[in-house]
Every structure is written in C-alpha cells, then in structure tokens.
CSV table of C-alpha atoms in Angstrom, one decimal:
chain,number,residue,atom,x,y,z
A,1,UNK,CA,-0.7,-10.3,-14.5
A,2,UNK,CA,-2.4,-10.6,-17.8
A,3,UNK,CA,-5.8,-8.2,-17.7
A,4,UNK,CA,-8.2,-7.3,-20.2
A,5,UNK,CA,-8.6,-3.8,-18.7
A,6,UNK,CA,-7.1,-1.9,-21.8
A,7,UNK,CA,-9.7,-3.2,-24.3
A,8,UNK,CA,-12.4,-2.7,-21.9
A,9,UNK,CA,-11.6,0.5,-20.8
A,10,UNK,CA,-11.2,1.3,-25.1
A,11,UNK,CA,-14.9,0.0,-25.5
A,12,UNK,CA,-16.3,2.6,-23.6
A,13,UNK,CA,-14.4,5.3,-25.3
A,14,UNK,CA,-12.8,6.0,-21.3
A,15,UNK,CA,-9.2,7.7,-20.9
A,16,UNK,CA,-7.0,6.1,-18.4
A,17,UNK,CA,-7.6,9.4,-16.0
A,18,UNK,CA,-11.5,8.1,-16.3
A,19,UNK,CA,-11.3,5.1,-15.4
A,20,UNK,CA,-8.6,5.8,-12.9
A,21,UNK,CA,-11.2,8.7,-11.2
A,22,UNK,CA,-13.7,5.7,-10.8
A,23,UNK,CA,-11.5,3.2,-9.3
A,24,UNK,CA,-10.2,6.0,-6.9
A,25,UNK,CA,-6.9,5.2,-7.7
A,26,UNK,CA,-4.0,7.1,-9.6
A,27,UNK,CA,-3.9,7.3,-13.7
A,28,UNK,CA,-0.2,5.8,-13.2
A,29,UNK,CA,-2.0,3.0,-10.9
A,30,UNK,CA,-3.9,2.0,-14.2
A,31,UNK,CA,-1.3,2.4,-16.7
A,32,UNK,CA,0.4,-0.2,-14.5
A,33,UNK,CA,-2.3,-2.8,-14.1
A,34,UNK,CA,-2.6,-2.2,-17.7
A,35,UNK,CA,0.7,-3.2,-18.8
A,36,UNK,CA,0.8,-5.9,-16.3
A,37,UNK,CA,3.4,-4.4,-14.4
A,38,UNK,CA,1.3,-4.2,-11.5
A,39,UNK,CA,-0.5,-6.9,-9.5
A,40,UNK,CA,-4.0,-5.2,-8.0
A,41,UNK,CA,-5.5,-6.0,-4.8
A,42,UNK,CA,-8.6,-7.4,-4.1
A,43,UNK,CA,-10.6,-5.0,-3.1
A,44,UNK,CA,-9.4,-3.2,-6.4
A,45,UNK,CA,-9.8,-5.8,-8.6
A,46,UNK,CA,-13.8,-6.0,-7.3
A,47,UNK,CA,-14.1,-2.6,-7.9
A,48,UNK,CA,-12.9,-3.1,-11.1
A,49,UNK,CA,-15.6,-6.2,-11.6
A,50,UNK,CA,-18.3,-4.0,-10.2
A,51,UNK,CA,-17.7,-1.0,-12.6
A,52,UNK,CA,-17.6,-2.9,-15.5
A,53,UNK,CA,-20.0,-5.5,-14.4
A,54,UNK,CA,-18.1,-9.1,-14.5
A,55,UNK,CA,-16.6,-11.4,-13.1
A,56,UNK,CA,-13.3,-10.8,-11.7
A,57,UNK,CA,-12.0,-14.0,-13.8
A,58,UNK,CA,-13.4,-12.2,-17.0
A,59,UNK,CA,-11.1,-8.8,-16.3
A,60,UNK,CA,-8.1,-10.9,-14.9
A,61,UNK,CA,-6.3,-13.7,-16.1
A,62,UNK,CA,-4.9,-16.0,-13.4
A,63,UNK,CA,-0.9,-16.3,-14.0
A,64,UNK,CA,-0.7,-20.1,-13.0
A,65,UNK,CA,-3.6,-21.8,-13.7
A,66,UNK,CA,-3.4,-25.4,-12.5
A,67,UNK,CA,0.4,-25.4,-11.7
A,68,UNK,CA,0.5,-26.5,-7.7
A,69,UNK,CA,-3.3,-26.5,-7.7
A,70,UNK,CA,-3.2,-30.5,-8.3
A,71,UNK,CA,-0.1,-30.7,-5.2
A,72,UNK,CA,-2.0,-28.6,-2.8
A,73,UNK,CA,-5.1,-30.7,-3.3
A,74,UNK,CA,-3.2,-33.5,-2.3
A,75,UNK,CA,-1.6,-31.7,0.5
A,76,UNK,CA,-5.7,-30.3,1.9
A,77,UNK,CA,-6.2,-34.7,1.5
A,78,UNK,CA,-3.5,-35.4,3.3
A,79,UNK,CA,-4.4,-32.7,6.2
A,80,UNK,CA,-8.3,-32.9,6.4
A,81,UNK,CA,-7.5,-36.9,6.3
A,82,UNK,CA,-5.6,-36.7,9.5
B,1,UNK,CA,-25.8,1.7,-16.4
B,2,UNK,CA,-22.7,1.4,-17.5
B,3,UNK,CA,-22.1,4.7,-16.4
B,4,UNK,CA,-18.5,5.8,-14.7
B,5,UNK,CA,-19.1,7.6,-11.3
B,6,UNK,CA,-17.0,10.5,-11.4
B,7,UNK,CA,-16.3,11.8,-7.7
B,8,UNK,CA,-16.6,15.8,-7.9
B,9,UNK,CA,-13.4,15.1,-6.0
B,10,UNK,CA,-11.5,12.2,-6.6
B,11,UNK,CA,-8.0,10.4,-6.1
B,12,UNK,CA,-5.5,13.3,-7.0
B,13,UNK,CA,-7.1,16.4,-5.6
B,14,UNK,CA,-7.7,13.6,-2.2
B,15,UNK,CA,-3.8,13.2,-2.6
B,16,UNK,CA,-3.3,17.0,-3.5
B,17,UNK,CA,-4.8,17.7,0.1
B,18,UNK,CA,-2.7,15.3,2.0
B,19,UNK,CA,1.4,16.5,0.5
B,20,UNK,CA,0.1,20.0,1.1
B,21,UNK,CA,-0.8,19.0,5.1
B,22,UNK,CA,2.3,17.2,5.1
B,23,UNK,CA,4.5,20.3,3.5
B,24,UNK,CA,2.9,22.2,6.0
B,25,UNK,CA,4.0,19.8,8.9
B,26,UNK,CA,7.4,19.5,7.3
B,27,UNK,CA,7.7,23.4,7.3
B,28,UNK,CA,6.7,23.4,10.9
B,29,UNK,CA,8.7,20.6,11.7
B,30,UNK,CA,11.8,23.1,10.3
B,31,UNK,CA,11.2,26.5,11.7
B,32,UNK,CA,10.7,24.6,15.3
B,33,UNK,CA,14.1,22.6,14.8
B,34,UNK,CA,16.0,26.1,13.4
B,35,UNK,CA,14.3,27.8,16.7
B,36,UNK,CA,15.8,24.9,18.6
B,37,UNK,CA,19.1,24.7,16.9
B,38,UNK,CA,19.5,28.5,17.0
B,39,UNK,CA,17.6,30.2,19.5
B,40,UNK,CA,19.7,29.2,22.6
B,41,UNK,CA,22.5,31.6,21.2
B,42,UNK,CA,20.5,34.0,18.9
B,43,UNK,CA,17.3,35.0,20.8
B,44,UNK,CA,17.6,33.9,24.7
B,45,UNK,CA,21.0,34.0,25.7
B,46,UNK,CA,21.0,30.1,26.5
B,47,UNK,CA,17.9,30.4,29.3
B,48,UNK,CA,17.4,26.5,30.2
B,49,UNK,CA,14.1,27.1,30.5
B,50,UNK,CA,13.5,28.6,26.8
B,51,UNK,CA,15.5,25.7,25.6
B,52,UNK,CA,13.5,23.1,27.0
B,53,UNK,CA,10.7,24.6,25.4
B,54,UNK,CA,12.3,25.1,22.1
B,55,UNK,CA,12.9,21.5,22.5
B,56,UNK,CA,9.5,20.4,23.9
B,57,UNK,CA,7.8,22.3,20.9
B,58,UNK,CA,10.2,20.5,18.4
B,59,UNK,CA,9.4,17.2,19.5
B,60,UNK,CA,5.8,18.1,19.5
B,61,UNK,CA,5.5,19.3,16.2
B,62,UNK,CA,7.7,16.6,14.9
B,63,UNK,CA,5.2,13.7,16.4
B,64,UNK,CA,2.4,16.0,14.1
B,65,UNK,CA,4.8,15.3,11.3
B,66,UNK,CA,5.0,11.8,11.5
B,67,UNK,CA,1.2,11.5,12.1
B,68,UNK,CA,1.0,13.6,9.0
B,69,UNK,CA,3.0,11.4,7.0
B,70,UNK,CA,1.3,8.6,8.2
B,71,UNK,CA,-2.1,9.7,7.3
B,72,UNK,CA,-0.6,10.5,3.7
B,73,UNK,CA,0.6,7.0,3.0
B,74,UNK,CA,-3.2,5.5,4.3
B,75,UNK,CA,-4.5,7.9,1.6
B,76,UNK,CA,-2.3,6.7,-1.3
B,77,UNK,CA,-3.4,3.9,-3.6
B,78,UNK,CA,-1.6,1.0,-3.1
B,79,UNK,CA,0.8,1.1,-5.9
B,80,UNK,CA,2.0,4.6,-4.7
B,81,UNK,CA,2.2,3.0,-1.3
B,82,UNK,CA,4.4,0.6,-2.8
B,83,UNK,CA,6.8,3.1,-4.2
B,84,UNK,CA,6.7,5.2,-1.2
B,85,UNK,CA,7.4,2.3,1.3
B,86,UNK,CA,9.9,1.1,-1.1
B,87,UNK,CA,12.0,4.3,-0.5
B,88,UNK,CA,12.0,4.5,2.9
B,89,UNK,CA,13.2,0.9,3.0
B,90,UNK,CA,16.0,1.8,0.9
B,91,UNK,CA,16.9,5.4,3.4
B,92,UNK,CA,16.4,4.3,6.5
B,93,UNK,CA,18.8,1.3,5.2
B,94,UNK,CA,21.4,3.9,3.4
B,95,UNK,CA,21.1,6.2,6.7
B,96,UNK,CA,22.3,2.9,8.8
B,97,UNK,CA,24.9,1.8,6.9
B,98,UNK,CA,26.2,5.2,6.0
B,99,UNK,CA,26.3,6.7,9.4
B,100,UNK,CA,27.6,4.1,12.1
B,101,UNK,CA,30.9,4.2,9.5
B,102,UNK,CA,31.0,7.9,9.6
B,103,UNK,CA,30.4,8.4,13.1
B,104,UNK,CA,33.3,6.1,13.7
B,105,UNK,CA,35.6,8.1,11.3
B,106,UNK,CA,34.6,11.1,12.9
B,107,UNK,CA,35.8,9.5,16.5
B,108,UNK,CA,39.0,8.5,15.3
B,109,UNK,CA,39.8,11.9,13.6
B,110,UNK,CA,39.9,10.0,10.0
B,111,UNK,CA,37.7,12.7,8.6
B,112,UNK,CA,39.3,16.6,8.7
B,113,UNK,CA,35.6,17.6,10.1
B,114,UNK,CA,32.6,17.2,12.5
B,115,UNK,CA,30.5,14.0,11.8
B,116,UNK,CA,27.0,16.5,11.8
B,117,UNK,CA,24.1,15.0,11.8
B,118,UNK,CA,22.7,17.3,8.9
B,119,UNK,CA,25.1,15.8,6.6
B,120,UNK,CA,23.4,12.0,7.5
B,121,UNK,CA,19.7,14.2,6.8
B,122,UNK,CA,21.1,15.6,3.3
B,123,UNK,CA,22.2,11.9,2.4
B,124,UNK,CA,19.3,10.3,3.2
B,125,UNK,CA,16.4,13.2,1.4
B,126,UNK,CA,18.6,12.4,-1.7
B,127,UNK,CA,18.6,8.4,-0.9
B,128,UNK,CA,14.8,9.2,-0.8
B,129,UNK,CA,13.9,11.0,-3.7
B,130,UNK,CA,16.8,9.0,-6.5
B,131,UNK,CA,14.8,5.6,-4.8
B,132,UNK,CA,11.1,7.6,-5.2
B,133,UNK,CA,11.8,9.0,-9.0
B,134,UNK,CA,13.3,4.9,-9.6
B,135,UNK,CA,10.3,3.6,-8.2
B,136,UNK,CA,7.3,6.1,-9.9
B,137,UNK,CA,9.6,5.6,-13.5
B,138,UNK,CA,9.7,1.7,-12.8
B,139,UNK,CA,5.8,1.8,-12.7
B,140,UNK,CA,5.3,4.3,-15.5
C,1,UNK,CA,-9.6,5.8,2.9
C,2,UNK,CA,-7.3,2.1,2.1
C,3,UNK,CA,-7.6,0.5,5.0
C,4,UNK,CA,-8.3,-3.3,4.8
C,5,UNK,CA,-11.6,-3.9,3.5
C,6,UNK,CA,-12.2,-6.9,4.9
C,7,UNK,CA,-12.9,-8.8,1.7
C,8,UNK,CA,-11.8,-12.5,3.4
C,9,UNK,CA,-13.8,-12.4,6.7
C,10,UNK,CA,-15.8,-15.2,5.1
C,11,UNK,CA,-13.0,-17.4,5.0
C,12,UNK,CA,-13.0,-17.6,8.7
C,13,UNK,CA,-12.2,-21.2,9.9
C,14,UNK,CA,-12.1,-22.4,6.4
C,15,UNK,CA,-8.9,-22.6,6.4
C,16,UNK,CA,-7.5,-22.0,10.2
C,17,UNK,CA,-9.2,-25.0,11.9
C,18,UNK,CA,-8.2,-27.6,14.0
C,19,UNK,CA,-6.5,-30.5,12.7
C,20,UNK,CA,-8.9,-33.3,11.5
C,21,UNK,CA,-12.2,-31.5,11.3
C,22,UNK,CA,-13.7,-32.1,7.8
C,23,UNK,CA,-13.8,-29.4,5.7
C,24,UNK,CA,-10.8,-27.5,7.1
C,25,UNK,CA,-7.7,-26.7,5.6
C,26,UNK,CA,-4.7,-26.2,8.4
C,27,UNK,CA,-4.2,-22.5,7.0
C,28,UNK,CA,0.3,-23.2,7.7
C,29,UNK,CA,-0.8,-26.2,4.7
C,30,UNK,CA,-2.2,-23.6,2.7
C,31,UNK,CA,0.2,-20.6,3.5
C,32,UNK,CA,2.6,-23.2,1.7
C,33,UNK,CA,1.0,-24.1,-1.1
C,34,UNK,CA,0.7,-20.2,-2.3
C,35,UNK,CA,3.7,-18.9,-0.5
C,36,UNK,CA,2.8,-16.7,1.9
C,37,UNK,CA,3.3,-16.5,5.6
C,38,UNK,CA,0.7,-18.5,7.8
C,39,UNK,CA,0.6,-15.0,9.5
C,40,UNK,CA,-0.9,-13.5,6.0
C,41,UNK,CA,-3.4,-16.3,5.5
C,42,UNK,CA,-4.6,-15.2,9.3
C,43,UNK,CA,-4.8,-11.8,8.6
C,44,UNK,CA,-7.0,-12.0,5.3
C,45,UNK,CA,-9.3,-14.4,7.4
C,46,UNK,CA,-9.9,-11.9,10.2
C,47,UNK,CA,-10.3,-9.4,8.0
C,48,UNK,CA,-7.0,-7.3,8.9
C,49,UNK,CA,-5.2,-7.5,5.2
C,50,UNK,CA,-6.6,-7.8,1.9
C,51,UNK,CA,-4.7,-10.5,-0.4
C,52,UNK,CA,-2.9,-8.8,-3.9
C,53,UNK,CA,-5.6,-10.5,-6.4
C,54,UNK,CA,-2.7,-13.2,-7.6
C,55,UNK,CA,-3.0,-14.6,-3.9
C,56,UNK,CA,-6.5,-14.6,-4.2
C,57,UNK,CA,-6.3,-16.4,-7.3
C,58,UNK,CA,-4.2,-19.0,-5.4
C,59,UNK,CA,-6.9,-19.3,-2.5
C,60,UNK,CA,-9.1,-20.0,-4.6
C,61,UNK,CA,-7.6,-22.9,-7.0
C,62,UNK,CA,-7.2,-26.0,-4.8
C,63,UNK,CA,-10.8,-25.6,-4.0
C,64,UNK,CA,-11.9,-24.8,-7.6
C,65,UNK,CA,-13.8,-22.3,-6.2
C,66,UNK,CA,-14.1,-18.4,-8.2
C,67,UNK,CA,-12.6,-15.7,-6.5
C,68,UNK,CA,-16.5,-14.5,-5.5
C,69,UNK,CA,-17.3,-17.9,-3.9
C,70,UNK,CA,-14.8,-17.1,-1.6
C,71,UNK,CA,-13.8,-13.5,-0.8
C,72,UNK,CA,-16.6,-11.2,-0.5
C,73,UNK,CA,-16.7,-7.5,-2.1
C,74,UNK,CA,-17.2,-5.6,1.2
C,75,UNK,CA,-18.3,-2.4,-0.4
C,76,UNK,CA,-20.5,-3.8,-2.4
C,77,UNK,CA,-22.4,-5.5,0.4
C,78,UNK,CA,-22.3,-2.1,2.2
C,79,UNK,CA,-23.8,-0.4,-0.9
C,80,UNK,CA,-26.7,-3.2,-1.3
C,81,UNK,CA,-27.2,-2.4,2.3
C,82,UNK,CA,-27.4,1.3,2.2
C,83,UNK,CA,-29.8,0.9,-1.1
C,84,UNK,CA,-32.1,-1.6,0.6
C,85,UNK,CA,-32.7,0.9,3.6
C-alpha cells in the first residue's frame, strides 16, 4: 500500500525509531509500512492521522480506487431494492 | 503542536519486559519438566506420590507458560504478531506431519532407535526460529 | 495493549440488517464485494476486530464515504473525553 509516511516523517526531521516510539509500534513496523510491504490497521493508520494531523486518505493511498466500487453499488441496489 | 509524544517507556522496552517474563516461564517450564523427567530415578526412588507432584507442578507451570506467551503476542505490534503467528502455523504444521510418520516408523522397527519425543521438540524450535528469522527478514 | 479498539462499532446495522430495510446493506453482500468472511464484516461492526486499513478502504468506497465518516478513532474519542473532564 502506497503511503506518504516516508516524506512526512523526513519533514519533521524524525528517525524511523521516532516515529515508531509515537505510534507505539516497532522501528521494523515502520520501515515496513514505509516500503509498502506492510498493510497497517486501522487503529494504526488513525494514529498515524492524529500524529500528523490529516486525513487518513492524505497519509494512505487506496490500492484500488474505483475497481468493484461501481459492481458493489449495483449489488447494495439490488439488495436494499429487495 | 506538531510535537511527537515520546513515551518515557515505549514499544521495545514494553516488548523487552514481556520475552524476559516469558524466558523466565520457559526456564521454569524446563527445570519442572527435568524434575519430572528425572526425579523419579535420581532424587525419590520412584515414590508415586512425589511423581504426581513432579507432574502436577509441571503441568502447572506449563499452563503459566502458555498464559505467558499469550500475554507476549497481545503485547506485540501487529506486524510482529504477524510473523510470530506465521511461525507457529508453519511448527505446529511441521510437528504434525513430521511425527505421525515417525511414530509409525518407530512401531514398525524401520528406525534403529526410540521415536522420543525430544527429538519432535528439537524439530519443531528449529521449524520455529528458520520460519521467525524468514518472517522478521521478509519484513525488513 | 492491542486489543481491538473498536474503531467500527458505528457501523452497527449499517450493514447487518434485515433484508429490505432502506439504508441497509446485507453485510454477506458486502463481505463479498471486499472479500472477506461475513463473519469479519460482523466482528468489525461489534467492535470485536479492527479491519487492516485496505479493508477499510473497501468499506468505505461503495458508499463514497472517507474512512472517518465511517469508522471512528476510538482513542481519540477517549482522549477528547478525558480532556473535556
């Protein structure tokens, strides 16, 4: 998952063990999430949000924007239609 | 504002804590099981009543260990719990398929020696820790 | 310390409801479309599991709702909470 959590995190002049100590998670945690090779959680990525005060959408970059979201619309139709 | 909180103490000295609780449960865990194993023979001359404890105690002390562990995989963050999990999936699996074969060759004298059952705990500490260093290099 | 935080207790019966009441989503419809268990899609409305953010991102996108219109940061409301006492 695509993040902006590297240039952020270079803005404020913070080392990975920084910003890992203020997320309560581990530095290898944030080297992950950094290099996209880790998918947070919620709750982490509105920690995240709140530290740096955004928007979770402004930090993380949704993977698949508007691939089945057009399908499943159909589908909610289809179901609250019933 | 934009100031980072620093907890006096944070993740890793949390985490520090916790494997030291649960060396110290492990540790346990092992001089009980050695009484247990050994002290029938060595120390009271195979009393029943000494051995029950010995094996009471054992049992005991390996419920605090699991408990321990337990508690340590709440406390990690959850792409350590990832790893963590990840390797137990993979033992528990190796300790399955390896044994029921090895157990069988043991009861059919295909193997020159005694199936033990410390042979299927050396198997599966290494299954753990090659699956645990995959799994932290993986993420790194 | 990482227990479930709760973040998707508002999402209670917004997606779990009956059949045909407006405004509901049958939460197996749902489970579905982002590929996860109905059982999962229960368990982040009650509160019991927190979604990985992708899956939050897929809650959120046949609604076109942001992730804060529907989840809520538990531990910030707690903080708000503890700073308006």
């Amino acid at each position: 998952m695509k993040n902006r959590l590297k240039v952020l995190r270079a803005e404020r002049d913070w080392t990975q063990a920084q910003l890992a100590d203020a997320l309560d998670v581990s530095r290898q945690t944030v080297n992950a999430i950094e290099t996209g090779k880790f998918d947070p959680s919620l709750p982490l990525a509105f920690r995240a949000a709140r530290l740096f005060r955004m928007r979770i959408e402004e930090i993380f970059h949704d993977p698949t924007p508007d691939k089945d979201g057009g399908n499943l619309a159909t589908e909610i139709k289809k179901d609250t239609d019933v | 504002m934009n100031q980072v909180k620093r907890p006096e103490n944070g993740y890793q000295s949390r985490i520090r804590a916790n494997v030291i609780r649960l060396f110290r449960w492990n540790g346990a865990w092992g001089a009980a099981t050695a009484l247990m194993a050994f002290g029938p023979k060595l120390l009271w001359n195979r009393t029943l009543v000494f051995t029950l404890l010995a094996v009471g105690l054992d049992v005991a002390v390996g419920v605090g260990m699991i408990l321990a562990n337990k508690n340590y995989l709440a406390e990690l963050d959850e792409l350590q719990r990832k790893v963590q999990l990840n390797s137990m999936g993979i033992t528990l699996g190796v300790a399955v398929v390896a044994g029921v074969p090895f157990s069988v060759m043991d009861a059919y004298h295909v193997i020159p020696f005694h199936a033990d059952i410390a042979y299927l705990l050396i198997l599966m500490s290494l299954t753990f820790a090659v699956s645990n260093l995959y799994g932290t290099r993986r993420y790194r | 310390m990482f227990g479930p935080t709760g973040v998707g207790k508002k999402l209670r019966g917004m997606f779990c409801g009956s059949e045909g009441e407006p405004g509901r989503v049958l939460g197996s419809s749902l489970a579905g479309a982002v590929d996860v268990s109905r059982q999962t899609i229960y368990a982040i409305e009650v509160g019991k599991f927190d979604p990985i953010l992708p899956l939050a991102f897929g809650t959120g996108r046949p609604f076109a709702l942001r992730i804060e219109e529907i989840f809520h940061d538990e531990d910030l409301v707690k903080s708000t909470a503890i700073l308006n006492q």
